């Protein structure tokens, strides 16, 4: 190993990198570092995207994006911060473009077995927006908006505004719904741990974030809480300039610490290019306040599925005191078949990543078992056939006795496997064979 590779994670992009985008040429640092400027100038429709990128990308690319948006399950929302980090000279292969800006030419037909809400979150929700799947923890979705929209969102059934493809389940900010969720949590003594996600906790007003946090801290049964936000990865400016929000978060964390309850932040970096000197300053700010941050990535083909990229990502995160917690094998959601990869790719990557750095800074590679089996270690399948791309998992703590199937993308299978998937009869045979083999 050469020295350069060992130290690359210590380099953080500095300077006015945004000024290379013509539309941001005159944007001063004080504006770029202001979250209000970032929010106001976020690109939220195709016209604004084309206006911002005029002269930067070709007409053909823009037409490709326009067609991509018509087929996307997510509406578009990208911060100037992220737009500035994309290499627009080669947009097709840029790992940030791939995550936030759809192009039709790269889309692939959906796998026949996938669907919206592949994790069955709504079926496990005793109250709309509160998924209680595991014995002692639950997932609370107080709102349905985010600072950006990711093409691959697992919650495309609810998050963001309607698209041509999807009419969303309404999970907007609704105090009555919140109260029902609080009531359920309070009367369910086994619950100790609440994930507050969304949408995105970044979009909660400071007083709402504090109210949710303090309400949960006030419940005797609740011991742990995590605020989930992609914010640090896509708009770190907020942590540096929205004092009201960061102070509210700090008050909840401090109040929890005094009564020996754990309040942390979970974030969502996927690629080292999302990490700059601004991110580092933001993470330093949280660290100084004693706020623990963990990271959950989504494994995506062409984004972070190479050993070098994943190693660099986790070393950069660790350097900023962000603990890499999970890397999720991509859920079986609609419209992003180009982004999924195989279970065997995830297994291989895991082997190469473990040992890169401290064990507590090494993520667990997990499959969230389709149909509501919960998160499983990717290596723990009962059966896996690389030819058909079918893996079978069991989940004794969540649904004992049941099997859950994950499907590799068809276009990454060999010829024989692809041929079999073209026939509905063969599909049934392959699935039955896999379930039989797993049961043996
Ligand atoms: C991911 C998830 C949790 C939290 O799981 P951890 O493995 O503890 O991070 C809780 N509830 C639901 C429904 C989830 O999807
Ligand atoms: S930030 Fe999270 S919830 Fe929001 S669109 Fe992205 S993946 Fe979905």
Tab-separated table of C-alpha atoms and ligand atoms in Angstrom:
chain	number	residue	atom	x	y	z
A	1	UNK	CA	0.000	0.000	0.000
A	2	UNK	CA	1.463	3.373	-0.829
A	3	UNK	CA	1.407	6.322	1.481
A	4	UNK	CA	-0.858	8.420	-0.693
A	5	UNK	CA	-3.672	5.908	-0.423
A	6	UNK	CA	-3.222	5.732	3.304
A	7	UNK	CA	-3.604	9.480	3.704
A	8	UNK	CA	-6.141	10.413	1.009
A	9	UNK	CA	-9.000	10.475	3.527
A	10	UNK	CA	-7.400	13.428	5.295
A	11	UNK	CA	-7.871	15.734	2.309
A	12	UNK	CA	-11.028	17.847	2.530
A	13	UNK	CA	-12.100	20.026	-0.390
A	14	UNK	CA	-11.682	23.708	0.471
A	15	UNK	CA	-12.093	27.075	-1.244
A	16	UNK	CA	-14.940	28.462	-3.360
A	17	UNK	CA	-15.498	25.267	-5.365
A	18	UNK	CA	-19.062	26.358	-6.222
A	19	UNK	CA	-17.829	29.272	-8.320
A	20	UNK	CA	-16.966	26.973	-11.216
A	21	UNK	CA	-20.727	26.712	-11.888
A	22	UNK	CA	-21.513	29.849	-13.945
A	23	UNK	CA	-24.760	30.476	-12.053
A	24	UNK	CA	-22.779	30.582	-8.775
A	25	UNK	CA	-19.745	32.505	-10.052
A	26	UNK	CA	-20.554	35.569	-7.980
A	27	UNK	CA	-21.828	33.782	-4.900
A	28	UNK	CA	-19.793	34.830	-1.895
A	29	UNK	CA	-18.691	32.430	0.795
A	30	UNK	CA	-20.907	34.079	3.411
A	31	UNK	CA	-23.949	33.316	1.244
A	32	UNK	CA	-22.868	29.812	0.304
A	33	UNK	CA	-22.358	28.973	3.975
A	34	UNK	CA	-25.823	30.228	4.912
A	35	UNK	CA	-28.423	27.443	5.038
A	36	UNK	CA	-31.155	29.892	4.052
A	37	UNK	CA	-29.310	30.661	0.832
A	38	UNK	CA	-28.868	26.923	0.219
A	39	UNK	CA	-32.563	26.211	0.809
A	40	UNK	CA	-33.752	29.152	-1.268
A	41	UNK	CA	-31.520	28.254	-4.195
A	42	UNK	CA	-32.158	24.534	-4.132
A	43	UNK	CA	-33.244	23.191	-7.481
A	44	UNK	CA	-36.808	21.896	-7.218
A	45	UNK	CA	-37.938	21.457	-10.808
A	46	UNK	CA	-36.475	20.768	-14.206
A	47	UNK	CA	-36.669	24.404	-15.391
A	48	UNK	CA	-34.617	25.602	-12.459
A	49	UNK	CA	-32.118	22.808	-13.052
A	50	UNK	CA	-31.769	23.766	-16.716
A	51	UNK	CA	-31.462	27.450	-15.847
A	52	UNK	CA	-28.719	26.681	-13.309
A	53	UNK	CA	-26.823	24.412	-15.682
A	54	UNK	CA	-27.212	26.492	-18.836
A	55	UNK	CA	-24.060	26.284	-20.882
A	56	UNK	CA	-22.644	23.675	-18.506
A	57	UNK	CA	-24.317	20.574	-19.897
A	58	UNK	CA	-25.494	19.627	-23.383
A	59	UNK	CA	-29.039	19.931	-24.724
A	60	UNK	CA	-29.105	16.173	-25.114
A	61	UNK	CA	-28.305	15.662	-21.437
A	62	UNK	CA	-31.030	18.076	-20.418
A	63	UNK	CA	-33.567	16.232	-22.577
A	64	UNK	CA	-32.449	12.993	-20.961
A	65	UNK	CA	-33.087	14.449	-17.500
A	66	UNK	CA	-36.506	15.749	-18.551
A	67	UNK	CA	-37.484	12.243	-19.704
A	68	UNK	CA	-35.930	10.728	-16.583
A	69	UNK	CA	-38.034	12.933	-14.313
A	70	UNK	CA	-41.215	11.754	-16.030
A	71	UNK	CA	-40.375	8.187	-15.036
A	72	UNK	CA	-39.013	8.917	-11.575
A	73	UNK	CA	-40.764	7.912	-8.342
A	74	UNK	CA	-39.225	10.933	-6.596
A	75	UNK	CA	-39.540	14.609	-7.364
A	76	UNK	CA	-36.292	16.525	-7.755
A	77	UNK	CA	-34.709	18.619	-5.023
A	78	UNK	CA	-30.955	19.273	-4.961
A	79	UNK	CA	-28.984	21.779	-2.908
A	80	UNK	CA	-26.482	24.149	-4.543
A	81	UNK	CA	-23.881	22.444	-2.338
A	82	UNK	CA	-24.475	19.080	-4.023
A	83	UNK	CA	-24.854	20.622	-7.503
A	84	UNK	CA	-21.441	22.259	-7.044
A	85	UNK	CA	-19.811	18.940	-6.199
A	86	UNK	CA	-20.956	17.219	-9.387
A	87	UNK	CA	-18.509	16.978	-12.261
A	88	UNK	CA	-20.731	18.359	-15.037
A	89	UNK	CA	-18.053	17.637	-17.657
A	90	UNK	CA	-18.871	13.946	-17.222
A	91	UNK	CA	-22.323	13.943	-15.631
A	92	UNK	CA	-23.302	10.413	-16.624
A	93	UNK	CA	-20.715	8.795	-14.398
A	94	UNK	CA	-20.716	11.246	-11.530
A	95	UNK	CA	-21.639	9.519	-8.244
A	96	UNK	CA	-23.643	12.492	-6.959
A	97	UNK	CA	-25.485	13.119	-10.233
A	98	UNK	CA	-26.451	9.434	-10.237
A	99	UNK	CA	-28.090	9.746	-6.812
A	100	UNK	CA	-30.073	12.947	-7.298
A	101	UNK	CA	-30.680	13.657	-10.985
A	102	UNK	CA	-32.426	10.928	-13.017
A	103	UNK	CA	-31.631	10.338	-16.680
A	104	UNK	CA	-33.887	8.136	-18.750
A	105	UNK	CA	-31.128	6.613	-20.871
A	106	UNK	CA	-29.619	4.826	-17.864
A	107	UNK	CA	-32.869	3.504	-16.412
A	108	UNK	CA	-33.632	-0.209	-16.562
A	109	UNK	CA	-36.866	-2.140	-16.369
A	110	UNK	CA	-37.924	-2.944	-12.805
A	111	UNK	CA	-37.435	-6.453	-11.502
A	112	UNK	CA	-40.805	-8.265	-11.769
A	113	UNK	CA	-40.832	-8.917	-8.009
A	114	UNK	CA	-40.301	-5.430	-6.663
A	115	UNK	CA	-42.794	-2.790	-5.636
A	116	UNK	CA	-43.454	0.425	-3.781
A	117	UNK	CA	-42.972	0.116	0.011
A	118	UNK	CA	-40.933	-3.064	-0.439
A	119	UNK	CA	-40.211	-3.178	3.306
A	120	UNK	CA	-43.922	-3.314	4.069
A	121	UNK	CA	-43.597	-0.408	6.489
A	122	UNK	CA	-47.273	0.462	6.264
A	123	UNK	CA	-48.394	-3.072	7.201
A	124	UNK	CA	-46.356	-2.877	10.417
A	125	UNK	CA	-47.686	0.556	11.371
A	126	UNK	CA	-50.166	0.571	14.290
A	127	UNK	CA	-50.500	4.327	13.701
A	128	UNK	CA	-49.819	5.945	10.297
A	129	UNK	CA	-46.146	6.908	10.216
A	130	UNK	CA	-45.092	4.728	13.168
A	131	UNK	CA	-43.629	1.381	12.125
A	132	UNK	CA	-43.284	-1.076	15.003
A	133	UNK	CA	-41.550	-4.150	13.653
A	134	UNK	CA	-38.898	-5.052	16.216
A	135	UNK	CA	-39.704	-5.826	19.852
A	136	UNK	CA	-38.013	-2.823	21.505
A	137	UNK	CA	-37.662	-0.197	18.819
A	138	UNK	CA	-39.890	1.702	16.420
A	139	UNK	CA	-39.577	4.051	13.478
A	140	UNK	CA	-41.444	7.366	13.676
A	141	UNK	CA	-42.014	9.434	10.541
A	142	UNK	CA	-43.128	12.887	11.747
A	143	UNK	CA	-42.991	14.514	8.309
A	144	UNK	CA	-42.535	13.695	4.637
A	145	UNK	CA	-40.094	16.289	3.356
A	146	UNK	CA	-36.299	16.377	3.110
A	147	UNK	CA	-33.640	18.972	2.250
A	148	UNK	CA	-33.001	16.993	-0.966
A	149	UNK	CA	-34.760	14.103	-2.638
A	150	UNK	CA	-32.821	10.959	-3.435
A	151	UNK	CA	-33.843	9.033	-6.527
A	152	UNK	CA	-33.534	5.776	-4.636
A	153	UNK	CA	-35.562	6.638	-1.544
A	154	UNK	CA	-36.950	3.521	0.142
A	155	UNK	CA	-39.879	5.606	1.282
A	156	UNK	CA	-40.813	6.829	-2.194
A	157	UNK	CA	-44.355	5.695	-1.312
A	158	UNK	CA	-44.641	8.694	1.022
A	159	UNK	CA	-41.670	11.078	0.834
A	160	UNK	CA	-41.689	14.207	-1.316
A	161	UNK	CA	-44.388	15.495	-3.626
A	162	UNK	CA	-46.373	13.382	-6.104
A	163	UNK	CA	-44.682	12.509	-9.374
A	164	UNK	CA	-46.053	11.280	-12.705
A	165	UNK	CA	-45.323	7.786	-11.396
A	166	UNK	CA	-46.425	7.876	-7.747
A	167	UNK	CA	-49.248	9.379	-5.744
A	168	UNK	CA	-47.827	9.562	-2.223
A	169	UNK	CA	-49.326	8.242	0.984
A	170	UNK	CA	-50.004	11.364	3.081
A	171	UNK	CA	-47.552	11.533	6.013
A	172	UNK	CA	-47.297	15.287	6.342
A	173	UNK	CA	-46.526	17.256	9.451
A	174	UNK	CA	-49.693	16.647	11.475
A	175	UNK	CA	-49.828	17.182	15.222
A	176	UNK	CA	-52.833	14.911	15.684
A	177	UNK	CA	-51.002	12.078	14.006
A	178	UNK	CA	-47.932	12.788	16.166
A	179	UNK	CA	-50.080	12.609	19.301
A	180	UNK	CA	-51.394	9.189	18.238
A	181	UNK	CA	-47.825	8.003	17.751
A	182	UNK	CA	-46.794	9.351	21.195
A	183	UNK	CA	-49.819	7.659	22.793
A	184	UNK	CA	-48.942	4.341	21.196
A	185	UNK	CA	-45.282	4.601	22.286
A	186	UNK	CA	-46.257	5.543	25.849
A	187	UNK	CA	-48.646	2.611	26.220
A	188	UNK	CA	-46.217	0.063	24.739
A	189	UNK	CA	-43.781	-0.621	27.587
A	190	UNK	CA	-41.516	-2.885	25.517
A	191	UNK	CA	-40.509	0.099	23.336
A	192	UNK	CA	-37.199	1.649	24.426
A	193	UNK	CA	-35.706	3.043	21.243
A	194	UNK	CA	-37.278	5.437	18.727
A	195	UNK	CA	-35.845	6.357	15.328
A	196	UNK	CA	-37.180	9.751	14.284
A	197	UNK	CA	-36.848	9.826	10.528
A	198	UNK	CA	-39.110	11.051	7.776
A	199	UNK	CA	-38.699	12.666	5.609
A	200	UNK	CA	-35.853	14.198	7.415
A	201	UNK	CA	-35.391	15.663	10.895
A	202	UNK	CA	-33.484	18.577	9.257
A	203	UNK	CA	-36.855	19.826	8.041
A	204	UNK	CA	-38.428	19.854	11.491
A	205	UNK	CA	-38.713	23.326	12.950
A	206	UNK	CA	-36.431	23.757	15.968
A	207	UNK	CA	-39.357	23.864	18.388
A	208	UNK	CA	-40.968	20.751	16.873
A	209	UNK	CA	-37.701	18.842	17.068
A	210	UNK	CA	-37.357	19.851	20.711
A	211	UNK	CA	-40.977	18.990	21.478
A	212	UNK	CA	-40.688	15.524	19.934
A	213	UNK	CA	-37.388	14.893	21.696
A	214	UNK	CA	-38.532	16.114	25.134
A	215	UNK	CA	-41.876	14.279	24.860
A	216	UNK	CA	-40.103	11.000	24.195
A	217	UNK	CA	-37.491	11.649	26.901
A	218	UNK	CA	-40.367	12.164	29.319
A	219	UNK	CA	-41.646	8.633	28.766
A	220	UNK	CA	-40.365	6.198	31.322
A	221	UNK	CA	-39.963	3.345	28.833
A	222	UNK	CA	-37.883	5.318	26.322
A	223	UNK	CA	-34.126	4.930	26.786
A	224	UNK	CA	-32.745	5.740	23.343
A	225	UNK	CA	-33.560	8.017	20.462
A	226	UNK	CA	-32.002	8.750	17.116
A	227	UNK	CA	-32.732	11.719	14.908
A	228	UNK	CA	-32.216	10.614	11.309
A	229	UNK	CA	-31.187	13.230	8.785
A	230	UNK	CA	-29.388	13.355	5.501
A	231	UNK	CA	-28.645	16.994	6.223
A	232	UNK	CA	-24.955	16.712	7.117
A	233	UNK	CA	-24.295	15.101	3.718
A	234	UNK	CA	-26.276	17.497	1.567
A	235	UNK	CA	-26.504	20.783	3.463
A	236	UNK	CA	-23.885	20.906	6.229
A	237	UNK	CA	-24.328	24.692	6.173
A	238	UNK	CA	-27.413	24.283	8.354
A	239	UNK	CA	-25.357	22.922	11.229
A	240	UNK	CA	-23.000	25.885	10.936
A	241	UNK	CA	-25.629	28.597	10.490
A	242	UNK	CA	-28.989	27.479	11.922
A	243	UNK	CA	-28.111	28.070	15.553
A	244	UNK	CA	-31.716	27.736	16.656
A	245	UNK	CA	-32.004	24.195	15.255
A	246	UNK	CA	-28.617	23.013	16.510
A	247	UNK	CA	-29.321	24.505	19.946
A	248	UNK	CA	-32.667	22.695	20.102
A	249	UNK	CA	-30.977	19.418	19.204
A	250	UNK	CA	-28.257	20.070	21.784
A	251	UNK	CA	-30.839	20.737	24.498
A	252	UNK	CA	-32.514	17.376	23.806
A	253	UNK	CA	-29.154	15.556	23.848
A	254	UNK	CA	-28.108	17.298	27.077
A	255	UNK	CA	-31.481	16.678	28.741
A	256	UNK	CA	-31.176	13.004	27.806
A	257	UNK	CA	-27.651	12.758	29.163
A	258	UNK	CA	-28.749	14.177	32.530
A	259	UNK	CA	-31.319	11.401	32.921
A	260	UNK	CA	-29.019	8.771	31.402
A	261	UNK	CA	-30.834	8.454	28.097
A	262	UNK	CA	-29.041	8.259	24.790
A	263	UNK	CA	-29.906	10.744	22.016
A	264	UNK	CA	-27.851	10.574	18.814
A	265	UNK	CA	-27.938	11.629	15.167
A	266	UNK	CA	-27.989	9.161	12.286
A	267	UNK	CA	-26.968	10.502	8.928
A	268	UNK	CA	-26.585	9.297	5.383
A	269	UNK	CA	-23.357	9.900	3.467
A	270	UNK	CA	-22.915	7.644	0.424
A	271	UNK	CA	-19.771	8.884	-1.325
A	272	UNK	CA	-16.519	10.627	-0.338
A	273	UNK	CA	-17.298	13.443	-2.812
A	274	UNK	CA	-20.122	14.536	-0.488
A	275	UNK	CA	-17.528	15.322	2.190
A	276	UNK	CA	-15.768	18.707	2.151
A	277	UNK	CA	-14.119	21.049	4.624
A	278	UNK	CA	-17.649	22.395	5.240
A	279	UNK	CA	-18.862	18.917	6.271
A	280	UNK	CA	-15.878	18.542	8.528
A	281	UNK	CA	-16.517	21.881	10.230
A	282	UNK	CA	-20.167	20.882	10.715
A	283	UNK	CA	-19.279	17.509	12.218
A	284	UNK	CA	-16.690	19.185	14.453
A	285	UNK	CA	-19.436	21.483	15.710
A	286	UNK	CA	-21.627	18.530	16.721
A	287	UNK	CA	-18.677	16.686	18.238
A	288	UNK	CA	-17.793	19.695	20.368
A	289	UNK	CA	-21.321	19.573	21.715
A	290	UNK	CA	-20.959	15.908	22.578
A	291	UNK	CA	-23.406	14.754	19.908
A	292	UNK	CA	-22.713	11.272	18.567
A	293	UNK	CA	-23.244	10.870	14.808
A	294	UNK	CA	-23.548	7.537	13.005
A	295	UNK	CA	-23.820	6.942	9.285
A	296	UNK	CA	-26.050	4.700	7.188
A	297	UNK	CA	-25.173	4.342	3.500
A	298	UNK	CA	-27.069	2.762	0.662
A	299	UNK	CA	-24.978	0.574	-1.605
A	300	UNK	CA	-25.411	1.742	-5.186
A	301	UNK	CA	-23.874	0.509	-8.380
A	302	UNK	CA	-21.613	3.102	-9.953
A	303	UNK	CA	-21.695	5.194	-6.768
A	304	UNK	CA	-20.036	3.349	-3.902
A	305	UNK	CA	-19.723	-0.289	-4.964
A	306	UNK	CA	-15.938	-0.276	-5.408
A	307	UNK	CA	-13.537	-1.252	-2.651
A	308	UNK	CA	-11.504	1.958	-2.991
A	309	UNK	CA	-14.549	4.199	-2.748
A	310	UNK	CA	-16.036	2.390	0.237
A	311	UNK	CA	-12.715	2.342	2.077
A	312	UNK	CA	-12.201	6.039	1.452
A	313	UNK	CA	-15.772	6.812	2.557
A	314	UNK	CA	-15.498	5.041	5.887
A	315	UNK	CA	-12.042	6.456	6.624
A	316	UNK	CA	-13.234	10.000	5.880
A	317	UNK	CA	-16.297	9.483	8.067
A	318	UNK	CA	-14.203	8.103	10.899
A	319	UNK	CA	-11.805	11.055	10.570
A	320	UNK	CA	-14.763	13.411	11.208
A	321	UNK	CA	-15.903	11.276	14.183
A	322	UNK	CA	-18.893	9.905	12.288
A	323	UNK	CA	-19.289	6.168	12.926
A	324	UNK	CA	-20.083	4.085	9.851
A	325	UNK	CA	-23.006	1.975	11.097
A	326	UNK	CA	-24.756	0.327	8.144
A	327	UNK	CA	-24.315	-0.142	4.425
A	328	UNK	CA	-27.676	-1.284	3.084
A	329	UNK	CA	-28.009	-3.494	0.094
A	330	UNK	CA	-30.397	-1.463	-2.030
A	331	UNK	CA	-34.064	-2.113	-1.310
A	332	UNK	CA	-36.329	-3.498	-4.028
A	333	UNK	CA	-37.905	-0.141	-4.836
A	334	UNK	CA	-39.283	1.034	-8.146
A	335	UNK	CA	-37.534	3.063	-10.814
A	336	UNK	CA	-33.897	2.617	-9.775
A	337	UNK	CA	-32.918	-0.785	-11.124
A	338	UNK	CA	-29.748	0.806	-12.536
A	339	UNK	CA	-28.625	1.490	-8.959
A	340	UNK	CA	-29.078	-1.929	-7.434
A	341	UNK	CA	-26.337	-4.495	-7.287
A	342	UNK	CA	-26.041	-8.136	-6.276
A	343	UNK	CA	-25.788	-9.763	-2.862
A	344	UNK	CA	-22.499	-11.300	-4.013
A	345	UNK	CA	-21.111	-7.817	-4.732
A	346	UNK	CA	-22.068	-6.724	-1.216
A	347	UNK	CA	-20.479	-9.833	0.320
A	348	UNK	CA	-17.255	-9.229	-1.577
A	349	UNK	CA	-17.163	-5.559	-0.636
A	350	UNK	CA	-17.718	-6.343	3.029
A	351	UNK	CA	-14.739	-8.691	3.050
A	352	UNK	CA	-12.492	-6.016	1.581
A	353	UNK	CA	-13.700	-3.270	3.865
A	354	UNK	CA	-13.470	-5.106	7.195
A	355	UNK	CA	-9.990	-4.522	8.571
A	356	UNK	CA	-9.544	-1.133	6.871
A	357	UNK	CA	-9.879	0.690	10.160
A	358	UNK	CA	-11.264	0.252	13.685
A	359	UNK	CA	-13.982	-2.344	14.066
A	360	UNK	CA	-16.341	0.215	15.602
A	361	UNK	CA	-15.829	2.313	12.469
A	362	UNK	CA	-16.635	-0.588	10.158
A	363	UNK	CA	-20.207	-0.764	8.864
A	364	UNK	CA	-22.447	-3.808	8.920
A	365	UNK	CA	-23.529	-4.703	5.407
A	366	UNK	CA	-27.231	-5.433	5.717
A	367	UNK	CA	-30.181	-6.527	3.630
A	368	UNK	CA	-33.478	-5.126	4.846
A	369	UNK	CA	-35.482	-8.246	4.061
A	370	UNK	CA	-38.251	-7.426	1.570
A	371	UNK	CA	-41.733	-7.930	2.975
A	372	UNK	CA	-40.870	-6.846	6.514
A	373	UNK	CA	-38.240	-9.312	7.744
A	374	UNK	CA	-36.079	-6.532	9.096
A	375	UNK	CA	-32.358	-5.946	8.718
A	376	UNK	CA	-30.192	-9.028	8.230
A	377	UNK	CA	-26.414	-9.337	7.895
A	378	UNK	CA	-25.810	-9.789	4.164
A	379	UNK	CA	-23.698	-12.895	4.840
A	380	UNK	CA	-26.424	-14.604	6.831
A	381	UNK	CA	-28.554	-15.969	3.980
A	382	UNK	CA	-30.020	-19.455	4.335
A	383	UNK	CA	-29.578	-19.955	0.608
A	384	UNK	CA	-28.150	-17.990	-2.309
A	385	UNK	CA	-27.935	-18.908	-5.973
A	386	UNK	CA	-25.784	-16.493	-7.948
A	387	UNK	CA	-27.199	-17.854	-11.229
A	388	UNK	CA	-30.816	-16.918	-10.443
A	389	UNK	CA	-29.861	-14.039	-8.134
A	390	UNK	CA	-32.224	-15.326	-5.438
A	391	UNK	CA	-31.163	-15.129	-1.800
A	392	UNK	CA	-33.307	-16.314	1.103
A	393	UNK	CA	-33.065	-14.910	4.624
A	394	UNK	CA	-34.724	-15.865	7.864
A	395	UNK	CA	-35.503	-13.519	10.726
A	396	UNK	CA	-36.063	-15.398	13.978
A	397	UNK	CA	-36.498	-12.272	16.120
A	398	UNK	CA	-38.958	-10.497	13.834
A	399	UNK	CA	-40.946	-13.245	12.114
A	400	UNK	CA	-39.880	-16.677	13.283
A	401	UNK	CA	-40.400	-19.521	10.844
A	402	UNK	CA	-40.713	-17.299	7.779
A	403	UNK	CA	-38.380	-16.851	4.849
A	404	UNK	CA	-37.703	-13.611	2.996
A	405	UNK	CA	-36.382	-13.376	-0.520
A	406	UNK	CA	-34.077	-10.791	-2.042
A	407	UNK	CA	-33.584	-10.631	-5.818
A	408	UNK	CA	-30.395	-9.530	-7.552
A	409	UNK	CA	-30.985	-7.299	-10.592
A	410	UNK	CA	-31.654	-9.440	-13.653
A	411	UNK	CA	-29.324	-7.529	-15.956
A	412	UNK	CA	-26.373	-8.522	-13.756
A	413	UNK	CA	-27.099	-12.264	-14.001
A	414	UNK	CA	-25.547	-14.643	-16.505
A	415	UNK	CA	-27.315	-15.500	-19.773
A	416	UNK	CA	-29.008	-18.581	-18.378
A	417	UNK	CA	-30.424	-16.712	-15.385
A	418	UNK	CA	-31.648	-13.853	-17.560
A	419	UNK	CA	-33.387	-16.302	-19.877
A	420	UNK	CA	-35.178	-17.996	-16.998
A	421	UNK	CA	-36.431	-14.688	-15.592
A	422	UNK	CA	-38.091	-13.960	-18.959
A	423	UNK	CA	-40.558	-16.797	-18.332
A	424	UNK	CA	-43.209	-16.481	-15.571
A	425	UNK	CA	-43.291	-20.286	-15.189
A	426	UNK	CA	-39.539	-20.397	-14.667
A	427	UNK	CA	-39.822	-17.538	-12.147
A	428	UNK	CA	-42.184	-19.647	-10.031
A	429	UNK	CA	-39.901	-22.679	-10.275
A	430	UNK	CA	-36.778	-20.694	-9.311
A	431	UNK	CA	-38.495	-19.176	-6.278
A	432	UNK	CA	-39.980	-22.507	-5.134
A	433	UNK	CA	-36.605	-24.219	-5.535
A	434	UNK	CA	-34.880	-21.494	-3.511
A	435	UNK	CA	-37.435	-21.710	-0.688
A	436	UNK	CA	-37.152	-25.517	-0.636
A	437	UNK	CA	-33.381	-25.350	-0.503
A	438	UNK	CA	-33.510	-22.794	2.323
A	439	UNK	CA	-35.884	-25.000	4.322
A	440	UNK	CA	-33.580	-28.030	4.154
B	1	LIG	C1	-34.076	0.246	10.678
B	1	LIG	C2	-35.244	0.213	11.530
B	1	LIG	C3	-35.127	0.367	12.916
B	1	LIG	C4	-33.771	0.542	13.595
B	1	LIG	O1	-33.000	-0.621	13.419
B	1	LIG	P1	-31.479	-0.714	13.904
B	1	LIG	O2	-30.995	-1.987	13.332
B	1	LIG	O3	-31.510	-0.757	15.396
B	1	LIG	O4	-30.770	0.482	13.402
B	1	LIG	C5	-36.278	0.320	13.663
B	1	LIG	N1	-37.488	0.121	13.087
B	1	LIG	C6	-37.625	-0.055	11.756
B	1	LIG	C7	-38.971	-0.307	11.189
B	1	LIG	C8	-36.508	-0.001	10.935
B	1	LIG	O5	-36.650	-0.131	9.614
B	2	LIG	S1	-33.127	12.063	2.526
B	2	LIG	FE1	-33.757	9.977	3.146
B	2	LIG	S2	-36.000	10.072	3.323
B	2	LIG	FE2	-35.311	11.877	2.147
B	2	LIG	S3	-35.419	11.285	-0.019
B	2	LIG	FE3	-33.332	10.834	0.673
B	2	LIG	S4	-33.395	8.677	1.326
B	2	LIG	FE4	-35.533	9.409	1.228
